Tab-separated table of C-alpha atoms and ligand atoms in Angstrom:
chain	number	residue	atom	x	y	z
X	1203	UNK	CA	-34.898	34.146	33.398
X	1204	UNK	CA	-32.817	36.798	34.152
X	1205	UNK	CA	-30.581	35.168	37.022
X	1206	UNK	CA	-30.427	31.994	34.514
X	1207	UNK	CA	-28.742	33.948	31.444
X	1208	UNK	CA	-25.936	35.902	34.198
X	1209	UNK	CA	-25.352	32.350	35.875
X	1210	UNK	CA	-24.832	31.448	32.289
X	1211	UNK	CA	-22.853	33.848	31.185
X	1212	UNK	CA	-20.807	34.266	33.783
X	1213	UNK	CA	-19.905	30.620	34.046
X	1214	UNK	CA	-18.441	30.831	30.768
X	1215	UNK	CA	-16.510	34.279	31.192
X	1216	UNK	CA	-15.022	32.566	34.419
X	1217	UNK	CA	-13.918	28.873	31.945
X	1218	UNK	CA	-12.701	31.610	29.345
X	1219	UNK	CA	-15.085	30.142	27.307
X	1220	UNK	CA	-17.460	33.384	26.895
X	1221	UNK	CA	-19.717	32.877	23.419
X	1222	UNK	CA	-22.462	34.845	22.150
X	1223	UNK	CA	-24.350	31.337	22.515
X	1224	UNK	CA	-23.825	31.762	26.219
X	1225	UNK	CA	-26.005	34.933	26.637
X	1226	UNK	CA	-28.351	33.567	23.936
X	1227	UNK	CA	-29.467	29.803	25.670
X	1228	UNK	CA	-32.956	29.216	25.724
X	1229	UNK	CA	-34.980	29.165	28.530
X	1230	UNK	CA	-36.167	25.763	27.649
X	1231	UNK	CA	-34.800	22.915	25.481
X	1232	UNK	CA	-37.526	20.356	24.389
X	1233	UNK	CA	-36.577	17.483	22.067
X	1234	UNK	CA	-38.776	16.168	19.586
X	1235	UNK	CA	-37.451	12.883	17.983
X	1236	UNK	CA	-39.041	10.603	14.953
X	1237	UNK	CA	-38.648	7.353	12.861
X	1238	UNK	CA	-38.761	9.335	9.624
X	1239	UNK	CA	-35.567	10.300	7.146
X	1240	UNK	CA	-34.770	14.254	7.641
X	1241	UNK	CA	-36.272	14.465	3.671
X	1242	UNK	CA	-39.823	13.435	5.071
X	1243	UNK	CA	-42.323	16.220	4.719
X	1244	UNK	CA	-42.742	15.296	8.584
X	1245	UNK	CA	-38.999	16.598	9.324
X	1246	UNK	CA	-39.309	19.148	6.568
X	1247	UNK	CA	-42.487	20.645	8.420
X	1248	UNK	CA	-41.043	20.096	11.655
X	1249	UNK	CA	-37.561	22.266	11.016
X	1250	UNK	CA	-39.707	25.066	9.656
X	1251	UNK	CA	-42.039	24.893	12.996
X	1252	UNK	CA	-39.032	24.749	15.380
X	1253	UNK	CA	-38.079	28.230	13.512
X	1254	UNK	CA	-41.171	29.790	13.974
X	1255	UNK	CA	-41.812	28.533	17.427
X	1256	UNK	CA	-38.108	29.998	18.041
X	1257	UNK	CA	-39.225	33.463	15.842
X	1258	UNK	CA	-42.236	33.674	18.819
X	1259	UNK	CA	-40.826	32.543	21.361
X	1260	UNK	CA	-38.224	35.554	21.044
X	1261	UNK	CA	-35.506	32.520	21.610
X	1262	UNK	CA	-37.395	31.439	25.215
X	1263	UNK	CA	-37.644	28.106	23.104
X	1264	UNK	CA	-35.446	25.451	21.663
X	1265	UNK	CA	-37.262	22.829	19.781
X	1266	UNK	CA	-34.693	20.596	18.807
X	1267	UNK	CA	-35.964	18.054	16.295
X	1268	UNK	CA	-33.843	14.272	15.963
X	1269	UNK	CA	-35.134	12.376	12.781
X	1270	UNK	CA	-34.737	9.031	11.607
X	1271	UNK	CA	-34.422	6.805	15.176
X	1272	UNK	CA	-31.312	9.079	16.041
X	1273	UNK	CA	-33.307	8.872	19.594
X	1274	UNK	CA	-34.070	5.146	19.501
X	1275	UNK	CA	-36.689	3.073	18.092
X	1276	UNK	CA	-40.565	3.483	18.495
X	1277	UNK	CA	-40.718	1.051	20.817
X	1278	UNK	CA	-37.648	2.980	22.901
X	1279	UNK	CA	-38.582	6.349	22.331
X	1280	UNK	CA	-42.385	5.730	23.425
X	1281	UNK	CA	-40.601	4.941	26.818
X	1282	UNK	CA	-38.676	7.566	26.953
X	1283	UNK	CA	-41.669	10.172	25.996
X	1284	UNK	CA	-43.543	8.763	28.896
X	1285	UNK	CA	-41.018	9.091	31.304
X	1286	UNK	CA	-40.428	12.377	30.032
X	1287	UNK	CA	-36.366	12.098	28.398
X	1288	UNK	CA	-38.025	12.935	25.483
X	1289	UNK	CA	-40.232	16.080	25.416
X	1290	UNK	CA	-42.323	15.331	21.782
X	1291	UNK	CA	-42.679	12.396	19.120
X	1292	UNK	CA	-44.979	11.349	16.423
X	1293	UNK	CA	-46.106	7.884	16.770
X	1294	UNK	CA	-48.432	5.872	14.245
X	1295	UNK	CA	-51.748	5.229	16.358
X	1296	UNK	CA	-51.230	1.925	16.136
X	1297	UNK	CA	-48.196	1.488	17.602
X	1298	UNK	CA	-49.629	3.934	20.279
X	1299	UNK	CA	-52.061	0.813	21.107
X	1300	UNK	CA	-49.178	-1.032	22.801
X	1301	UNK	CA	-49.669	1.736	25.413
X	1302	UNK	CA	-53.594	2.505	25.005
X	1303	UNK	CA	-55.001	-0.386	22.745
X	1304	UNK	CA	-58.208	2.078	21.637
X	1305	UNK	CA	-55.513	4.281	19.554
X	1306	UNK	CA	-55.488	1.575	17.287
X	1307	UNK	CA	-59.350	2.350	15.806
X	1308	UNK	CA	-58.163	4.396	12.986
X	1309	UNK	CA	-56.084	1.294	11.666
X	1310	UNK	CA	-58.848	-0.855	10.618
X	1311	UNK	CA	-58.246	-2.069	7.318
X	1312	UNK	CA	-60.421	-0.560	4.635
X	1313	UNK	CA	-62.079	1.459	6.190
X	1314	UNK	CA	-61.824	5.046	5.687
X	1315	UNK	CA	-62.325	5.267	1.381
X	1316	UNK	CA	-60.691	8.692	1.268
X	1317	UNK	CA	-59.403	11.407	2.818
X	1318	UNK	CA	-62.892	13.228	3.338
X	1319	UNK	CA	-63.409	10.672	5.424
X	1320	UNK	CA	-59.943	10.575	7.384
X	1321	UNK	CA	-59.978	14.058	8.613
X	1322	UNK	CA	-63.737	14.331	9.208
X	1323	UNK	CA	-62.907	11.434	11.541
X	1324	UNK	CA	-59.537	12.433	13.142
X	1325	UNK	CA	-60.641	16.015	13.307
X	1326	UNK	CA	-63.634	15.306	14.206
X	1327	UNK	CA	-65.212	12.672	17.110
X	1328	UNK	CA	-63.520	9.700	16.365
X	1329	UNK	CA	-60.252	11.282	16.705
X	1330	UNK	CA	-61.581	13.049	20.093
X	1331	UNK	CA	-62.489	10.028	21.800
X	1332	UNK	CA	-58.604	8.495	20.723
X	1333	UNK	CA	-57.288	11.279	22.543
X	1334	UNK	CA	-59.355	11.356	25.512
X	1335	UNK	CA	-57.984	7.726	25.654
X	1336	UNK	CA	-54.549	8.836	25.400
X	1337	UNK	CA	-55.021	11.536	28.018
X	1338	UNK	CA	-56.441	9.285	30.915
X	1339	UNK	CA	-54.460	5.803	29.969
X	1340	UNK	CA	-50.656	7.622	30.017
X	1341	UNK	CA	-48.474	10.519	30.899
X	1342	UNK	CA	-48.508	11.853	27.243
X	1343	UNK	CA	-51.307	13.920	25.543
X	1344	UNK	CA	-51.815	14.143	21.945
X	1345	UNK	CA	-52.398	17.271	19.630
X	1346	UNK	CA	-55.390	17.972	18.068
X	1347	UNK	CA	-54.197	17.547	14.363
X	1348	UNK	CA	-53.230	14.349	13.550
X	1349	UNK	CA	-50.241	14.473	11.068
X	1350	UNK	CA	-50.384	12.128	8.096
X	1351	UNK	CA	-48.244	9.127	6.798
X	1352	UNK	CA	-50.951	8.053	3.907
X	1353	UNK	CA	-52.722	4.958	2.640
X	1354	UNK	CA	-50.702	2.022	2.872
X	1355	UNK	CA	-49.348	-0.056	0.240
X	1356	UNK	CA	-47.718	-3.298	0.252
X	1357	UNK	CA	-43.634	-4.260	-1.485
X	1358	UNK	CA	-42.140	-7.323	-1.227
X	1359	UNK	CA	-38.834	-9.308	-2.974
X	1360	UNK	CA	-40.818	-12.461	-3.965
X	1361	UNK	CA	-44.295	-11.707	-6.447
X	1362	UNK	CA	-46.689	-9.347	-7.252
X	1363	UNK	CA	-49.508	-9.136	-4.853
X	1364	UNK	CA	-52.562	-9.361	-7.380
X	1365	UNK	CA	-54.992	-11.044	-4.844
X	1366	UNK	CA	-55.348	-11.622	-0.897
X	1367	UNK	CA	-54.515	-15.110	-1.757
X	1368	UNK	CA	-51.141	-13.930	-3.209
X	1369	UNK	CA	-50.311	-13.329	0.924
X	1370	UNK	CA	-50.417	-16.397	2.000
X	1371	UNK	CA	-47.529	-17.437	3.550
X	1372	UNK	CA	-45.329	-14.310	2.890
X	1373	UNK	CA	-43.198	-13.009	5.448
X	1374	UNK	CA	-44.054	-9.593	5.428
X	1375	UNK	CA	-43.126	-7.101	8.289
X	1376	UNK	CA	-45.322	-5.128	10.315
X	1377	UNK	CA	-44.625	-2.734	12.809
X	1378	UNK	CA	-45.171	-3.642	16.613
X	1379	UNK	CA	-48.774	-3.229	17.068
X	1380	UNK	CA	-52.198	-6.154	17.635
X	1381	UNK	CA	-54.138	-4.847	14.744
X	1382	UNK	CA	-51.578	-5.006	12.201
X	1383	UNK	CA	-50.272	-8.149	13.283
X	1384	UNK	CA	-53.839	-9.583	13.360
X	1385	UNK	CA	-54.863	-8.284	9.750
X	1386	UNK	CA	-51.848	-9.579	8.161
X	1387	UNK	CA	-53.026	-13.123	9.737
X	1388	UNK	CA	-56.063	-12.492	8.370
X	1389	UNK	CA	-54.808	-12.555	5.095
X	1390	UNK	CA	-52.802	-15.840	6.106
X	1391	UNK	CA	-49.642	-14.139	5.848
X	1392	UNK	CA	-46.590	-14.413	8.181
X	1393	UNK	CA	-45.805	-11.219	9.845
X	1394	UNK	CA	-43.185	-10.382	12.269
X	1395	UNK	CA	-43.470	-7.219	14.028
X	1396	UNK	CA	-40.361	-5.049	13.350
X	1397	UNK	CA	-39.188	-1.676	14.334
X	1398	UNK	CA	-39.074	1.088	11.769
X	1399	UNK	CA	-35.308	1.393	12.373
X	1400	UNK	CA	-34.665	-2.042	11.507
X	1401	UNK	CA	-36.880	-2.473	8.100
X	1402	UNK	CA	-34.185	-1.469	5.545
X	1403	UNK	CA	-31.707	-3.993	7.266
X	1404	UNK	CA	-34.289	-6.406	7.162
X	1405	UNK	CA	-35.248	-6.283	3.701
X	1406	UNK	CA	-31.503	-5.972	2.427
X	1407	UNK	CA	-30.426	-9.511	4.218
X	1408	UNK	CA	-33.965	-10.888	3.310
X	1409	UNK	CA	-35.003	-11.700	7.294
X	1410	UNK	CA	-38.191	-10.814	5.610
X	1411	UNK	CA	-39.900	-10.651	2.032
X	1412	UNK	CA	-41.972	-7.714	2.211
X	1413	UNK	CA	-43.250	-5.007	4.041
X	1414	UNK	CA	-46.011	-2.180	3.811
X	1415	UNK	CA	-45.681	1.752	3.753
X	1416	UNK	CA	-47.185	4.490	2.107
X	1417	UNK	CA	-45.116	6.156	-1.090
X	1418	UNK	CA	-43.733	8.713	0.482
X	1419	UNK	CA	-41.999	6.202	3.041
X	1420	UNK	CA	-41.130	3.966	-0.072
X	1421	UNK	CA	-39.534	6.955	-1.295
X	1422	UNK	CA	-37.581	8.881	1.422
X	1423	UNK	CA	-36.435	5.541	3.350
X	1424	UNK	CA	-35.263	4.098	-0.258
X	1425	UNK	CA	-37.125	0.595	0.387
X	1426	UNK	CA	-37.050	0.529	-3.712
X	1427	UNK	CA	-33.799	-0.588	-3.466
X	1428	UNK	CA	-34.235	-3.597	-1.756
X	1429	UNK	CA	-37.769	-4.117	-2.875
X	1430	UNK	CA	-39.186	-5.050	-6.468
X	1431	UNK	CA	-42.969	-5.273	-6.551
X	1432	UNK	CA	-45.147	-3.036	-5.028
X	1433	UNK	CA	-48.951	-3.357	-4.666
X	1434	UNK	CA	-51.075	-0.774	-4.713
X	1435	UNK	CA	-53.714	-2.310	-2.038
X	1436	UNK	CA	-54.260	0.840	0.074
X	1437	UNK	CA	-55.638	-1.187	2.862
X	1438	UNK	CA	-55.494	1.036	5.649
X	1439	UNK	CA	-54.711	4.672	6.261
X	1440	UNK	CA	-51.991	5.431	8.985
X	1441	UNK	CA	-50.985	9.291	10.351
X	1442	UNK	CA	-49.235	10.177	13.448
X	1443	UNK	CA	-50.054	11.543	16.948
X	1444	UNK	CA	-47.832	13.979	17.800
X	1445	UNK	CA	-47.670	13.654	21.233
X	1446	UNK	CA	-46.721	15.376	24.259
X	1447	UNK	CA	-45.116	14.532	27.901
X	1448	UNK	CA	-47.538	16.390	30.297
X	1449	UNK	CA	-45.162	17.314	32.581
X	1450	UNK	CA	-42.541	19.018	29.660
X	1451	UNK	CA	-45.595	20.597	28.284
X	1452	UNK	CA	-47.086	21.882	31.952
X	1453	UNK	CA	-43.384	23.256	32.614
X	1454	UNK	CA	-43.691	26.065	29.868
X	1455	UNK	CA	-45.683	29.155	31.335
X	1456	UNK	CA	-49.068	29.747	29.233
X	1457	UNK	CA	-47.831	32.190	26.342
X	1458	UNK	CA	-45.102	29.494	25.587
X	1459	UNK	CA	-47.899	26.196	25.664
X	1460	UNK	CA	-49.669	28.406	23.057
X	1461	UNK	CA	-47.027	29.310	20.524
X	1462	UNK	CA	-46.090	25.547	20.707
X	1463	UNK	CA	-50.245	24.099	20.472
X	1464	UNK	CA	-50.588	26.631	17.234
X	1465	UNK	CA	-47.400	25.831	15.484
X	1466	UNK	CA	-47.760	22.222	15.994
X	1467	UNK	CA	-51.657	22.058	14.513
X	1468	UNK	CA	-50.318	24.192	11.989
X	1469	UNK	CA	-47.614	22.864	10.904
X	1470	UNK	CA	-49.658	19.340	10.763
X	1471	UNK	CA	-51.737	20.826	8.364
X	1472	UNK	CA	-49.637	21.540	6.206
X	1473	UNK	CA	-47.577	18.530	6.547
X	1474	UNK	CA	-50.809	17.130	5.527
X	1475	UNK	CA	-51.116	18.624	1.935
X	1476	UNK	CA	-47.612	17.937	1.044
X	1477	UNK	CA	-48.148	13.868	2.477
X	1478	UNK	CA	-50.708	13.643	-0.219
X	1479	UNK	CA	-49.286	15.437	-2.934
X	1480	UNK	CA	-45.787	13.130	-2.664
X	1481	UNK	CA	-47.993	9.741	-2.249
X	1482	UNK	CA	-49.478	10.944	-5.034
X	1483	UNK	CA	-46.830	12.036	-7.433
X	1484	UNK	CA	-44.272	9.069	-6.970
X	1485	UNK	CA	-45.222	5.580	-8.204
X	1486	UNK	CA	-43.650	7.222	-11.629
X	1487	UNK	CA	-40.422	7.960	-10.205
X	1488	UNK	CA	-40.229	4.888	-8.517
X	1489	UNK	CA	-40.729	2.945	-11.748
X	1490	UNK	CA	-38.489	5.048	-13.231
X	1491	UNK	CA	-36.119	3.317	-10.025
X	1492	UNK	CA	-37.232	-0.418	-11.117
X	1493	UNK	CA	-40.214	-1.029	-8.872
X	1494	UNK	CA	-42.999	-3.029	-10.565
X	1495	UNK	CA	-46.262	-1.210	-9.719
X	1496	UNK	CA	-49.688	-3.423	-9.798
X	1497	UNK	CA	-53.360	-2.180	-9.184
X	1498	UNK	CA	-55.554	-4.308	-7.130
X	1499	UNK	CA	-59.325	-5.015	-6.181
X	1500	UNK	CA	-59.802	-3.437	-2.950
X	1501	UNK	CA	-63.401	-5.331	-2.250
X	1502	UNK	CA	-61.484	-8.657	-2.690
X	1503	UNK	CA	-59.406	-8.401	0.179
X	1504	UNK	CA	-61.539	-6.628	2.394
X	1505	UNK	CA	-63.807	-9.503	1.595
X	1506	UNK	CA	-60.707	-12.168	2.760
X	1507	UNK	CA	-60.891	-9.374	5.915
X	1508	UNK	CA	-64.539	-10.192	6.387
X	1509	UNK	CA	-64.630	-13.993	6.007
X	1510	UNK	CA	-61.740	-14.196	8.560
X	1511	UNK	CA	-63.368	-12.428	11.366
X	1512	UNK	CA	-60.929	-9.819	11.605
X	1513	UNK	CA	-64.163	-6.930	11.640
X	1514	UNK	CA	-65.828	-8.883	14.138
X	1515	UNK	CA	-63.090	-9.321	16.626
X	1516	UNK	CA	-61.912	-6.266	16.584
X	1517	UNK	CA	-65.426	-4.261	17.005
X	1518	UNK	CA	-65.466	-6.807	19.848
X	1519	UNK	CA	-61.935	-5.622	21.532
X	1520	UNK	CA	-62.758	-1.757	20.801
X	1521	UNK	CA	-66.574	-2.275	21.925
X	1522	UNK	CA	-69.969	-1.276	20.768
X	1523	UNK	CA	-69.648	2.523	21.399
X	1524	UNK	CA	-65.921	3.562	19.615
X	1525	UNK	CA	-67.297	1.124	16.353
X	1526	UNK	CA	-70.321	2.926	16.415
X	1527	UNK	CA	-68.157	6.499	16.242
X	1528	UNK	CA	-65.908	4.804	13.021
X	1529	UNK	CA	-69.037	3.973	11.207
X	1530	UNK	CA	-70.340	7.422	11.604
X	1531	UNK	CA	-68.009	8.298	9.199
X	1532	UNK	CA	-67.061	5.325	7.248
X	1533	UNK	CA	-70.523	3.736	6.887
X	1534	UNK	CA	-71.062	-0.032	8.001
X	1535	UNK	CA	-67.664	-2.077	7.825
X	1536	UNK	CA	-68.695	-5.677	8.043
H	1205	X2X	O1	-43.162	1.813	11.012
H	1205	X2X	C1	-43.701	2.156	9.952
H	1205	X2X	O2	-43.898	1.397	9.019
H	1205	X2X	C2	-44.143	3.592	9.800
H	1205	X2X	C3	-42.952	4.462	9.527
H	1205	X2X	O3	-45.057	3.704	8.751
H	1205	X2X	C4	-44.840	3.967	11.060
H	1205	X2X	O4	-44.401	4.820	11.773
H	1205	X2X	C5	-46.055	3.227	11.408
């Protein structure tokens, strides 16, 4: 470390170019990048963590954080975490299954009823056996806290989604992942798998009707104005792995893995409470913005879930053993 800061240093004294930055330069630089707006509670939490992992690191560590696709697109930046250009992201477990198709468990729709049921999942065995997945199918690891995104509900340009009949047909997005594209045929909708990074565009030059998000997405990525209805169908809770390259994380000696493991399950934590509190808090404002809100009956479309085989197939893909583990905490599905 010491031979790295003089090499430093000196370098710049000999371009004339000597800065207090110079003798200051972390030992390590590790980029974290994510599809969220910088006014996410994911981005808010995540600046505060890279200060504190800075704080205890005594300046050893840089953790640079790049919101809002400024590294790519999910599909992109999952590349570049596994080859290792990218050092951390948080990726929907869904989207994860393109890579390790088991992630996608936690997605099935209507099935955890709250959030007692979410985190005694994800914290507990369900969520263990998802990352034991994640360890042995790729070169990225994931966490132990799961950060959140929240319940899901669905907006669209077109009609007010009262009833799972009110899908049919609809061109809705979905981001690239089996499951959602499968429940959303379910419901006899059209989806079209689309990047994050491309929904606002999307919805503003009407490629597609609708899409789905929880509030605080609706919120911070302003889909309100380009959306008018939105349906309050909760039909599946989504968070985010944040994830890992091994071989970034293996590079930091032991003190510095620590400071980073603690911070990150920390910070994810409280991430989580603020999540709620926001997809709690917002359908007001957002009428307030012109969005027209509607309740709906959940049992009726996880009924139209049921009828069209969507349970069945998928305990069938994810097998006997992982369907087991989601009903321990969810009770029978189908
Ligand atoms: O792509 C989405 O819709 C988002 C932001 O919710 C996810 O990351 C899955």
């Amino acid at each position: 470390r010491f031979l790295k800061t003089v090499s430093v240093a000196s370098a710049a004294a000999a371009t004339g170019m000597m800065s207090t930055k110079a003798f200051a330069a972390a030992e390590f630089t590790l980029k974290y990048a994510n599809n969220l707006p910088a006014t996410h509670p994911m981005n808010l939490r995540a600046k505060e963590m890279a200060a504190k992992i800075a704080t205890e690191s005594k300046g050893r560590i840089d953790f640079q954080v790049y919101p809002n696709n400024q590294l790519g697109n999910d599909t992109d930046t999952l590349g570049q975490v596994r080859a290792g250009a990218v050092d951390f992201f948080t990726l929907s477990p869904l989207i994860l299954g393109t890579l390790v198709p088991a992630a996608q468990i936690s997605g099935v729709g209507f099935a955890f009823k709250d959030y007692n049921q979410v985190w005694a999942a994800m914290d507990g065995e369900l969520g263990a056996h998802v990352r034991k997945q994640i360890d042995a199918k790729s070169t990225v690891f994931a966490f132990e806290k799961i950060w959140d995104n929240g319940y899901r509900q669905i907006t669209n340009s077109t009609r007010p989604i009262n009833k799972p009949e009110d899908l049919k047909g609809m061109k809705l997005r979905v981001p690239p992942s089996p499951l959602w594209t499968s429940m959303f045929r379910a419901f006899d909708a059209a989806p079209a798998s689309i990047n994050f990074a491309e929904v606002y565009s999307a919805l503003q030059t009407k490629i597609v009707e609708g899409q789905e998000n929880p509030m605080a997405i609706i919120s911070t990525a302003k889909l309100y104005e380009v959306q008018k209805f939105c349906s309050m169908t909760n039909h599946m809770w989504d968070g985010f792995w944040f994830l890992a390259n091994k071989k970034s994380f293996e590079r930091l000696p032991k003190d510095l893995q620590e400071i980073v493991t603690r911070n990150v399950n920390e910070a994810g934590m409280k991430q989580r409470a603020d999540v709620k509190a926001l997809n709690d808090s917002l359908a007001t404002e957002m009428k307030g913005k012109g969005l027209a809100f509607n309740d709906t009956d959940n049992e009726a479309f996880r009924a139209k879930l049921r009828s069209a085989g969507f349970y069945a197939e998928w305990h069938k893909k994810f097998g006997d053993e992982p369907w087991a583990l989601l009903e321990k905490y969810t009770g029978k599905l189908a």
